[in-house]
Phi, psi and omega in degrees: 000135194265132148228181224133164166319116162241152187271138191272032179082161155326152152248101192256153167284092148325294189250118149295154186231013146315125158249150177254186167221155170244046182250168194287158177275296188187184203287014175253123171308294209283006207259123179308123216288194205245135174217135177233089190255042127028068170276123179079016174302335185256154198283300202269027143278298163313311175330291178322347190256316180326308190309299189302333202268337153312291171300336191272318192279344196277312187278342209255004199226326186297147177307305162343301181281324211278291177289332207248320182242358165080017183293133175217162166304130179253022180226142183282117148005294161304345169317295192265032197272318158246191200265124073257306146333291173314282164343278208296337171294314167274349181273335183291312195247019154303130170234173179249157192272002196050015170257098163296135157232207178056012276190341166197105180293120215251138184150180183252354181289142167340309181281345200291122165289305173238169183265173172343320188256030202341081154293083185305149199262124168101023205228044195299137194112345217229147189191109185252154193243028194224187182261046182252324196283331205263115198294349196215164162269170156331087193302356214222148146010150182248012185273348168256333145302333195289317171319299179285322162308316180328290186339275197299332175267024175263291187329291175324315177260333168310314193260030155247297172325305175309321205269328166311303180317306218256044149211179181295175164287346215256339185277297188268020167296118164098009171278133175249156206289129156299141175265138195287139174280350156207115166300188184269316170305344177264358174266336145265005177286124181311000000 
């Protein structure tokens, strides 16, 4: 095993309590929407990185490492030697995992974009399927809730399809489908 310097990794805010936006530009679909994802907005998302970036120089200085692996700060020392420093250290090299959510809020409230059954509200037809839906992120790869919302919103429209089938088109104009509370496939699952 080659040692020497290595970079000791991310430091990530698991639940952060930065919100970003998301909004339409004006009425033309090609125009690209407006984002803001308002990073390090809330004060204890920096504490917190502070915290980390504290902790990573505290494990990178034990004798194991420092001696037996050559670990050394590859930033001077004075960067973090106080939290002000540390503050301005972490707002200069944050980056983000890019996994957004929350962005198209699920519910039966006014403000909600889809419904339970993600359904965009006012929008017959239209159904998102993605982790937008989803009020936080994960602590964990977001692909596998974006997986399982596919699922339930394949479920969700399959079974609006069955109930569309067994009436005309003229019966279900303007009805909306319920969303099933278990499918037969979630049921056989432990």
């Amino acid at each position: 095993m080659r040692r020497g310097p290595a970079p000791a990794g991310r430091r990530p805010v698991g639940a952060a309590a930065s919100r970003g936006t998301v909004r339409i530009a004006d009425a033309d679909p090609d125009r690209a929407p407006l984002i803001d994802p308002r990073v390090l907005s809330a004060p204890e998302d920096v504490d917190a990185l502070v915290a980390a970036v504290e902790l990573c120089r505290g494990i990178g200085a034990q004798p194991p490492l420092r001696d037996g692996w050559g670990a050394r700060e590859l930033y001077p020392a004075s960067m973090a030697a106080t939290v002000q420093l540390s503050r301005d250290y972490v707002r200069e090299t944050v980056v983000t995992y890019h996994h957004q959510v929350g962005t198209c809020a699920m519910g039966r409230h006014e403000d909600a974009v889809v419904d339970p059954g993600l359904r965009v509200h006012g929008v017959a037809g239209l159904t998102v399927a993605d982790v937008s839906v989803m009020p936080l992120v994960t602590t964990g790869n977001t692909n596998a809730p974006a997986a399982l919302i596919g699922e339930r919103a394949a479920e969700f429209v399959l079974a609006g399809a069955v109930r569309v089938g067994r009436h005309s088109r003229k019966e279900n104009r303007g009805r909306r489908t319920p969303c099933p509370s278990r499918s037969p496939a979630h049921s056989e699952r432990p």
